[in-house]
PDB file of C-alpha atoms in Angstrom:
ATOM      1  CA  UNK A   1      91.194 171.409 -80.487  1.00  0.00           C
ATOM      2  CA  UNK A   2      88.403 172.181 -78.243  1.00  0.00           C
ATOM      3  CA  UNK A   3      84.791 171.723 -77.958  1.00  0.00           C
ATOM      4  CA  UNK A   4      82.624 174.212 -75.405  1.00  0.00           C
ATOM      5  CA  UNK A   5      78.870 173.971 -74.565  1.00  0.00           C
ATOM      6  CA  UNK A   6      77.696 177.321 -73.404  1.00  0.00           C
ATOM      7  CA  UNK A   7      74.596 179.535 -73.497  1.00  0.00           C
ATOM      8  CA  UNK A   8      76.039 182.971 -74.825  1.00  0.00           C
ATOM      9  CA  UNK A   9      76.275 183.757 -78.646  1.00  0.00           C
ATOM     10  CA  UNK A  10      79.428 183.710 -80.010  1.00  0.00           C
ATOM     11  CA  UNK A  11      81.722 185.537 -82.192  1.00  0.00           C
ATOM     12  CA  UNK A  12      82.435 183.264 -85.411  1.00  0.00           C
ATOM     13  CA  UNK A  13      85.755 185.984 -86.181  1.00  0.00           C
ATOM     14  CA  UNK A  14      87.186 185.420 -82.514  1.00  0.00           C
ATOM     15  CA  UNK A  15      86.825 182.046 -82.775  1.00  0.00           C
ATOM     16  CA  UNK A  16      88.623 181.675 -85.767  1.00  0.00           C
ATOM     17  CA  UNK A  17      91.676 184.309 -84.769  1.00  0.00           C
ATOM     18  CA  UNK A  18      94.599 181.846 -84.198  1.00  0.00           C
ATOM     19  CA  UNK A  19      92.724 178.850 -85.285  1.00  0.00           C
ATOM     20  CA  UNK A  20      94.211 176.174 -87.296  1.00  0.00           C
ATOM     21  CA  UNK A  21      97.701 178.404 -87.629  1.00  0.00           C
ATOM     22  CA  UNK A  22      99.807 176.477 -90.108  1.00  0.00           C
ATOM     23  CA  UNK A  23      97.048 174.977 -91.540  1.00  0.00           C
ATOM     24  CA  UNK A  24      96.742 175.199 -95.464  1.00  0.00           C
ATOM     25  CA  UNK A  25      92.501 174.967 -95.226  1.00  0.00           C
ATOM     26  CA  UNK A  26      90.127 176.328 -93.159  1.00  0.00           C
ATOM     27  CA  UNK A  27      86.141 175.212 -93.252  1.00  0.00           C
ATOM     28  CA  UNK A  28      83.166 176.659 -90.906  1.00  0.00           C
ATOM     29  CA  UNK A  29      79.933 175.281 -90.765  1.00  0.00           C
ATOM     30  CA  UNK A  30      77.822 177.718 -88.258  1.00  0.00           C
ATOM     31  CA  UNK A  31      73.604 176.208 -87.550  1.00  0.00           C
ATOM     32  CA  UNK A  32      70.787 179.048 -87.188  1.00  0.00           C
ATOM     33  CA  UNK A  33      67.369 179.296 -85.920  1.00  0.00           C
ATOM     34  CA  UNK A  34      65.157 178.954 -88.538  1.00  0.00           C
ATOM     35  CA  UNK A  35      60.983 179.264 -88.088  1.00  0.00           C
ATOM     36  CA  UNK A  36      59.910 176.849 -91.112  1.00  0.00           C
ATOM     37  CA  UNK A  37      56.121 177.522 -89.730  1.00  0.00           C
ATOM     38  CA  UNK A  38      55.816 180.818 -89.703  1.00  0.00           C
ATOM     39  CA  UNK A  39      54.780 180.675 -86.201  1.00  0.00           C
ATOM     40  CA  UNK A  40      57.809 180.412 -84.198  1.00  0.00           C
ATOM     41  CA  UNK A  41      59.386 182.819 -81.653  1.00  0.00           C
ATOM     42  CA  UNK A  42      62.686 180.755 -80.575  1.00  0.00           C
ATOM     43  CA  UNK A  43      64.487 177.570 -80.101  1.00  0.00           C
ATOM     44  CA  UNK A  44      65.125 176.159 -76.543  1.00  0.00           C
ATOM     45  CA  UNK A  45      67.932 173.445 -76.478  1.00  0.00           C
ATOM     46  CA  UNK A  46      68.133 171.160 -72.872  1.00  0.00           C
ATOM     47  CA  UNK A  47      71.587 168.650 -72.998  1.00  0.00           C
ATOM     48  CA  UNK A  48      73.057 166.570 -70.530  1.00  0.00           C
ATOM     49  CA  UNK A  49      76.038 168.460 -68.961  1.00  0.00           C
ATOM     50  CA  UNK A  50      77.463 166.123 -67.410  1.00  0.00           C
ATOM     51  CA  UNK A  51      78.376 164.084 -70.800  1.00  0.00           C
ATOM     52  CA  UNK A  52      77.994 166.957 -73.775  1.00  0.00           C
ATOM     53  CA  UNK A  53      81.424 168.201 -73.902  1.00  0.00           C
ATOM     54  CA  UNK A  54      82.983 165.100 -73.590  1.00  0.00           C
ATOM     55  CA  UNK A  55      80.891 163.739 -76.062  1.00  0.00           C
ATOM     56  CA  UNK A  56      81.620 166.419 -78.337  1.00  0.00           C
ATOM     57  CA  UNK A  57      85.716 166.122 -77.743  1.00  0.00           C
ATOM     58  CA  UNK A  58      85.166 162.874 -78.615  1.00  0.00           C
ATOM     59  CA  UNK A  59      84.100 163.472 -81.844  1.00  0.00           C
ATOM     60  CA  UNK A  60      86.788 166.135 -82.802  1.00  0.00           C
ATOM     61  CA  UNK A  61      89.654 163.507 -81.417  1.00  0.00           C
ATOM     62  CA  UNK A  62      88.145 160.854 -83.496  1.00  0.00           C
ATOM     63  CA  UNK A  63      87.831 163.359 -86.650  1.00  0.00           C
ATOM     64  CA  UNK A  64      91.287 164.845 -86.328  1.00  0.00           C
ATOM     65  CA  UNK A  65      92.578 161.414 -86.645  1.00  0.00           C
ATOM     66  CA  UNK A  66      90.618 160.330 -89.589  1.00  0.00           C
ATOM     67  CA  UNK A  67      91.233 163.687 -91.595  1.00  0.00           C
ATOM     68  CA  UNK A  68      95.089 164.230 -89.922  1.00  0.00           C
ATOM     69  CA  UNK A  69      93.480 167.557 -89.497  1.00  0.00           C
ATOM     70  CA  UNK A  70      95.969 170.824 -87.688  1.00  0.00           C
ATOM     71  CA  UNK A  71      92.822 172.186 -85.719  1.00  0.00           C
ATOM     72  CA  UNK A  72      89.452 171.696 -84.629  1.00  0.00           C
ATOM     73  CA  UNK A  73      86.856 173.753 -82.888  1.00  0.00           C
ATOM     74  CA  UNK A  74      83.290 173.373 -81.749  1.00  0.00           C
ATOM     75  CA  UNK A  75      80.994 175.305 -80.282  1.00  0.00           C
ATOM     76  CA  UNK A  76      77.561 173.923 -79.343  1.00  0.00           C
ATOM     77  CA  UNK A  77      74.989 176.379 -77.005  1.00  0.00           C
ATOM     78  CA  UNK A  78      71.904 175.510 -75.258  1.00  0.00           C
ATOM     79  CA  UNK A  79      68.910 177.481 -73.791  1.00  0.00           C
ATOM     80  CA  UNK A  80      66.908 179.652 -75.635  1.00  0.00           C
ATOM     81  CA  UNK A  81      68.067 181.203 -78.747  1.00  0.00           C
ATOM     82  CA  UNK A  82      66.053 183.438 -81.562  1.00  0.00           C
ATOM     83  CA  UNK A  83      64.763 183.051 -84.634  1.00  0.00           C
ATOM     84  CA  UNK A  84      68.140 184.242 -86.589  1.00  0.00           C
ATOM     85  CA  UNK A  85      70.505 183.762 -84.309  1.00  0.00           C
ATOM     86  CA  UNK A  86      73.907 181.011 -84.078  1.00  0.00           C
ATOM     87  CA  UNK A  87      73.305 178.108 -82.437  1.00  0.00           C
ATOM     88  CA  UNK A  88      76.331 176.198 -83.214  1.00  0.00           C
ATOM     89  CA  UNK A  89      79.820 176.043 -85.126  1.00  0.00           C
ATOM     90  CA  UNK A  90      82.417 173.549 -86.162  1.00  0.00           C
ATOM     91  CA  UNK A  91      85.664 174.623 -87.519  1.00  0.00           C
ATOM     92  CA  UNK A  92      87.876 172.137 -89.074  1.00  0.00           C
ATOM     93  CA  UNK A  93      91.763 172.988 -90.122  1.00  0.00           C
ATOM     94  CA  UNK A  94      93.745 170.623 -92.752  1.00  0.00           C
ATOM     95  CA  UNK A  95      96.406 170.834 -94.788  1.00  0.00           C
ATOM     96  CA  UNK A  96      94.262 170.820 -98.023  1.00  0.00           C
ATOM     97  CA  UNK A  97      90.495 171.819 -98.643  1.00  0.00           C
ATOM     98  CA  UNK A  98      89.307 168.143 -98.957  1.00  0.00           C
ATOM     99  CA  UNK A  99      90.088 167.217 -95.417  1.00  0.00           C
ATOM    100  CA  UNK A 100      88.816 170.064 -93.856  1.00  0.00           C
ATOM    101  CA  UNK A 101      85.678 169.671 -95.773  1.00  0.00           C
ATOM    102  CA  UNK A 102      84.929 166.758 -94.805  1.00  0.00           C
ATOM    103  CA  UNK A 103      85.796 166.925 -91.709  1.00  0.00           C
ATOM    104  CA  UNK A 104      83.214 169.297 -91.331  1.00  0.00           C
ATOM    105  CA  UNK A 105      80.752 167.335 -92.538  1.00  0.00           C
ATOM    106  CA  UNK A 106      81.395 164.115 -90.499  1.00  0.00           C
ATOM    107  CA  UNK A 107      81.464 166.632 -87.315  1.00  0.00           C
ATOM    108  CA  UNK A 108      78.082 167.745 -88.077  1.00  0.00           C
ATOM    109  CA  UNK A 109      76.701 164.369 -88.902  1.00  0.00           C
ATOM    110  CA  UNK A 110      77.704 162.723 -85.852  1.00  0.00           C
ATOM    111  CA  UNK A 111      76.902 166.312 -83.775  1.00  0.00           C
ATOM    112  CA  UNK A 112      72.719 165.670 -85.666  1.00  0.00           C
ATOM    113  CA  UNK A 113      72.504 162.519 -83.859  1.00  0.00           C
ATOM    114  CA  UNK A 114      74.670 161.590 -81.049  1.00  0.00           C
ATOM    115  CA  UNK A 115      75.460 164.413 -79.112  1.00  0.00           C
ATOM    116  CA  UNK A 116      73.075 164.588 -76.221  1.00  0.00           C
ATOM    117  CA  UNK A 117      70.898 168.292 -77.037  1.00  0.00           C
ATOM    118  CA  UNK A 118      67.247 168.176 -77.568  1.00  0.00           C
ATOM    119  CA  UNK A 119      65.887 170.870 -79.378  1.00  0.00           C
ATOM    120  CA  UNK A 120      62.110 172.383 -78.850  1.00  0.00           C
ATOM    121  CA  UNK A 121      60.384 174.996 -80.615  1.00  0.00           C
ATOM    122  CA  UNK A 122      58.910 177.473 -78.713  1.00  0.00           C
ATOM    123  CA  UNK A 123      55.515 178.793 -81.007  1.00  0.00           C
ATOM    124  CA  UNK A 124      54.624 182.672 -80.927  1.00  0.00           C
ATOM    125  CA  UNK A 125      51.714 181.517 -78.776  1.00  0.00           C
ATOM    126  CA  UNK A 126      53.559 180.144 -76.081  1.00  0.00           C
ATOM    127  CA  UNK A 127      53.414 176.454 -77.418  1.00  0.00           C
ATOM    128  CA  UNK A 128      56.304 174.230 -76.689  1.00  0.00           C
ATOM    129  CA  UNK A 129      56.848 171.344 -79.380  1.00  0.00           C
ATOM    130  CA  UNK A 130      60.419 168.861 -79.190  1.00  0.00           C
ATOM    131  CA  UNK A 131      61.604 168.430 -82.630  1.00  0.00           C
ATOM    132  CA  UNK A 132      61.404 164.881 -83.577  1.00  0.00           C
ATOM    133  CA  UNK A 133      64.926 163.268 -85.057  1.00  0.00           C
ATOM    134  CA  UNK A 134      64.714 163.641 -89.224  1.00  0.00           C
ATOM    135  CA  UNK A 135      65.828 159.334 -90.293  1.00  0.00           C
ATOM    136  CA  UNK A 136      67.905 161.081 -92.840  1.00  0.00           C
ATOM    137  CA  UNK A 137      70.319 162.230 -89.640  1.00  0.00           C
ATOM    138  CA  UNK A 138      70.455 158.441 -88.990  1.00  0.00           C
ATOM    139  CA  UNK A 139      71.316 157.930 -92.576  1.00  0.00           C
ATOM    140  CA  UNK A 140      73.695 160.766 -92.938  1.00  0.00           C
ATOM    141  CA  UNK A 141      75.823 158.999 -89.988  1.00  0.00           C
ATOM    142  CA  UNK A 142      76.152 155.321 -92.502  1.00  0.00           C
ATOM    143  CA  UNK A 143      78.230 157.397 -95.094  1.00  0.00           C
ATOM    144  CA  UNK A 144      81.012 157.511 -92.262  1.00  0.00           C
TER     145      UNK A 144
ATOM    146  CA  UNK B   1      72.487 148.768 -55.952  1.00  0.00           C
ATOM    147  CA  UNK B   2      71.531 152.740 -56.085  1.00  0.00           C
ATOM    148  CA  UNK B   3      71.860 154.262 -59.377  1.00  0.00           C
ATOM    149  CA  UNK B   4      70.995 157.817 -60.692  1.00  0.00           C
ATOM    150  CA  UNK B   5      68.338 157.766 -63.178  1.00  0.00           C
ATOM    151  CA  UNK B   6      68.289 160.991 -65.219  1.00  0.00           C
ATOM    152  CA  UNK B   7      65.622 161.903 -67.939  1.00  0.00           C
ATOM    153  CA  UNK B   8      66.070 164.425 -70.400  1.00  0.00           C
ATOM    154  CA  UNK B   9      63.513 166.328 -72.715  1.00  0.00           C
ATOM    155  CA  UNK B  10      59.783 164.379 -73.232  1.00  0.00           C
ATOM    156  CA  UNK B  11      61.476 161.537 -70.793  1.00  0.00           C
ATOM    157  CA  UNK B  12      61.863 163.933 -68.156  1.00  0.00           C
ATOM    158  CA  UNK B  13      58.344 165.828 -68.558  1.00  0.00           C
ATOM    159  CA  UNK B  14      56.230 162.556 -68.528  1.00  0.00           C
ATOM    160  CA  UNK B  15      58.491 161.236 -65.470  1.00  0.00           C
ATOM    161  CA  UNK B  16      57.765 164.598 -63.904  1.00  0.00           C
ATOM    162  CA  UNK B  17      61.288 165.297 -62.662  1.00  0.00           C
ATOM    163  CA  UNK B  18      65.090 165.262 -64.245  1.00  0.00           C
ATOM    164  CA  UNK B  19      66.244 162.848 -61.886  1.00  0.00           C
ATOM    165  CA  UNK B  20      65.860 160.512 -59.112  1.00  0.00           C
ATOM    166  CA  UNK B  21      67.790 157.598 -56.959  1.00  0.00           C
ATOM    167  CA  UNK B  22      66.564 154.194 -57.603  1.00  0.00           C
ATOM    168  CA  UNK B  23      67.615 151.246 -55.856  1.00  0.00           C
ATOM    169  CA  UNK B  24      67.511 148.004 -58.034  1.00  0.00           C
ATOM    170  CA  UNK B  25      68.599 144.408 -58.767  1.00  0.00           C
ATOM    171  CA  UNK B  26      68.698 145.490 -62.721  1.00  0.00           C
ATOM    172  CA  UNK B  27      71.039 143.447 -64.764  1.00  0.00           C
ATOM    173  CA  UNK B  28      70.749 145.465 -67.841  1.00  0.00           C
ATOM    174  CA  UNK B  29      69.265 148.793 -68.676  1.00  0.00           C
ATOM    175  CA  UNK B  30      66.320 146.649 -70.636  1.00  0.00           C
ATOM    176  CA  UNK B  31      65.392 145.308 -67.191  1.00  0.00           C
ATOM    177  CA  UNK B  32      65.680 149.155 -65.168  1.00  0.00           C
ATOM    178  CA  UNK B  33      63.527 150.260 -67.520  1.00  0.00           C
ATOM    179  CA  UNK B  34      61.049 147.552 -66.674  1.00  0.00           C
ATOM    180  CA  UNK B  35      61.478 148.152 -63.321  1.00  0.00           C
ATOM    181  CA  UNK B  36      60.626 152.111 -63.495  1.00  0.00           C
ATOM    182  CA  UNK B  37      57.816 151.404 -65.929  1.00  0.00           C
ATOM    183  CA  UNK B  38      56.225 149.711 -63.673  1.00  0.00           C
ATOM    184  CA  UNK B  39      56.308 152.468 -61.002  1.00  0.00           C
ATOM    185  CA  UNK B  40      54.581 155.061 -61.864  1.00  0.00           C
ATOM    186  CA  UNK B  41      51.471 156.242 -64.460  1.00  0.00           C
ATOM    187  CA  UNK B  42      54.111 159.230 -65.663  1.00  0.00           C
ATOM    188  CA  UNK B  43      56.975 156.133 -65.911  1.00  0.00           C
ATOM    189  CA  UNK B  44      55.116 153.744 -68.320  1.00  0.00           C
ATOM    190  CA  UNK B  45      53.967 156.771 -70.702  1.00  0.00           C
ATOM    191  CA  UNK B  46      57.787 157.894 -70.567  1.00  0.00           C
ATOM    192  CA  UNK B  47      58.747 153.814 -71.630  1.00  0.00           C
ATOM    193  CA  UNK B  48      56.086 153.682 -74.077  1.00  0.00           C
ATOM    194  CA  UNK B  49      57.972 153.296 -77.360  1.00  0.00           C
ATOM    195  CA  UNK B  50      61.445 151.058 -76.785  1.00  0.00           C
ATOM    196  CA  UNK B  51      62.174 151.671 -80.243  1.00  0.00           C
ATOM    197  CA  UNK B  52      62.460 155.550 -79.506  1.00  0.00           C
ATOM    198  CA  UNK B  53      64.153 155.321 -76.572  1.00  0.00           C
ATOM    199  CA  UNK B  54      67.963 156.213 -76.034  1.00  0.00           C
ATOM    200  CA  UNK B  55      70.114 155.447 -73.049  1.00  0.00           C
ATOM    201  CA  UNK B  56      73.485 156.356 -71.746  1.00  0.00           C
ATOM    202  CA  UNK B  57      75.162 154.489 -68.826  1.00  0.00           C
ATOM    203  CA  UNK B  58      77.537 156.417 -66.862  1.00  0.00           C
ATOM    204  CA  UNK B  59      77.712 159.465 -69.585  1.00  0.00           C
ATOM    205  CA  UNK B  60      78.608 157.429 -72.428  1.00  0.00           C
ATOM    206  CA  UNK B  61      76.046 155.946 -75.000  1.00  0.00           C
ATOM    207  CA  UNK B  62      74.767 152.416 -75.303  1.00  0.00           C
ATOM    208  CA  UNK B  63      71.734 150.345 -75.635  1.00  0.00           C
ATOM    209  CA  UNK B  64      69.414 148.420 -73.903  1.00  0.00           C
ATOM    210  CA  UNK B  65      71.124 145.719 -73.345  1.00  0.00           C
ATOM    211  CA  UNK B  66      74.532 147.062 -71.601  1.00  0.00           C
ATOM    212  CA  UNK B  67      75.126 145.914 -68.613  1.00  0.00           C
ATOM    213  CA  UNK B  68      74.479 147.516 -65.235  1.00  0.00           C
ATOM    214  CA  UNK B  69      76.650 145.791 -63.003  1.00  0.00           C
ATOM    215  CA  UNK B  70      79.309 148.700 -61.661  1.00  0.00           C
ATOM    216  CA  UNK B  71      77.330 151.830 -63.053  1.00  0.00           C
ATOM    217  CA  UNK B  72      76.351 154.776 -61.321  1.00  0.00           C
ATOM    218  CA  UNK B  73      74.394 156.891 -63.434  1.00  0.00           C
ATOM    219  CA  UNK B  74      72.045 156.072 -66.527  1.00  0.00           C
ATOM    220  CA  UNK B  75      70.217 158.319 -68.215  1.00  0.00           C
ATOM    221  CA  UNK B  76      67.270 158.154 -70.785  1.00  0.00           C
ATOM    222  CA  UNK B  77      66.136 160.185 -73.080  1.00  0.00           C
ATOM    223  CA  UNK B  78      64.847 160.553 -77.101  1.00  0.00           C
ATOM    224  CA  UNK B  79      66.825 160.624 -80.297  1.00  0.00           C
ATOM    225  CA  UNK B  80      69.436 163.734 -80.325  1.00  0.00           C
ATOM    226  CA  UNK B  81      68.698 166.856 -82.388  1.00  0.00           C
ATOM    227  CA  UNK B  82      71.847 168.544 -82.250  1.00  0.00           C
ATOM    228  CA  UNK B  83      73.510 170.894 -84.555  1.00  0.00           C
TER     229      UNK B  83
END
């Protein structure tokens, strides 16, 4: 049950060794760089430090309650990443698939649009454009 | 009262810095951001668009209207893109 912010990649298999242990289900959602232009050379996520990882343990206490789930992990980094590469992962443990499924998928709604990281692409030109919210992450949060 | 005003990604580049000590007599966020609109050329193009805008007081999110009275530290910035 913990949530990290951090800049370093990280190791989806370490992360899950001794997670959830007793746990009957076991779901991963892990968030990549992608370059929908063509044009882009990475992502550079800013947050607010002082609030992020409380934010974020916020949101795994509030969905371990709601899904009575055995584990939770996320993992959330900022700075500049690659085309390719892991930004982020949840990991959500329950005693049967549903809960952990869902579980994920409230995590990562909530994760879209309330937890403080602002993403900007950085072009192969040097170009620096912030990624404007998508409504549908403001949508995503009404199914809750 | 002195607060600590932080500003986070297009806030923070058209206020020019991350953060800064303001003294005011705000009794809401609404009216702080009035306040540091009116201070500065860089301030009123970062409060252009209310609707846009997101705030936190004291590292925890609200809205414009929260009150001020007992915080130390609000920040502003634009809708999240996390994950």
């Amino acid at each position: 049950m913990t949530a990290r912010v951090q800049t370093a990649p990280f190791d989806l298999a370490a992360e899950l060794r001794d997670f959830g242990a007793g746990a009957g289900a076991v779901v991963t959602f892990t968030g990549l760089v992608r370059d929908d232009t063509g044009q882009m050379a990475a992502l550079e996520i800013e947050h607010y430090p002082e609030m992020t990882e409380r934010a974020l343990s916020d949101f795994g206490a509030a969905a371990a309650q709601r899904f009575d789930l055995a584990d939770w992990r996320i993992v959330h980094r900022h700075g500049r990443i690659e085309i390719g590469d892991q930004i982020m992962m949840v990991a959500t443990a329950a005693r049967h698939r549903r809960a952990a499924f869902d579980a994920a998928g409230y995590l990562m709604d909530w994760l879209k649009s309330r937890a403080p990281f602002w993403k900007r692409e950085i072009a192969r030109d040097g170009s620096a454009t912030w990624v404007q919210a998508k409504a549908g992450d403001e949508d995503a949060l009404s199914r809750w | 009262m002195a607060l600590e005003v932080l500003y986070f990604a297009w806030l923070r580049e058209r206020v020019g810095h991350p953060r800064e000590t303001v003294t005011t007599d705000a009794a809401t966020v609404r009216d702080l951001v009035a306040q540091l609109a009116a201070s500065t050329p860089g301030h009123a193009a970062a409060f252009d668009d209310l609707a846009t805008l997101r705030c936190a007081v004291d590292q925890k999110l609200t809205d414009l209207d929260a009150p001020l009275s007992g915080a130390r530290e609000v920040a502003f910035f634009p809708p999240m893109t996390g994950g």
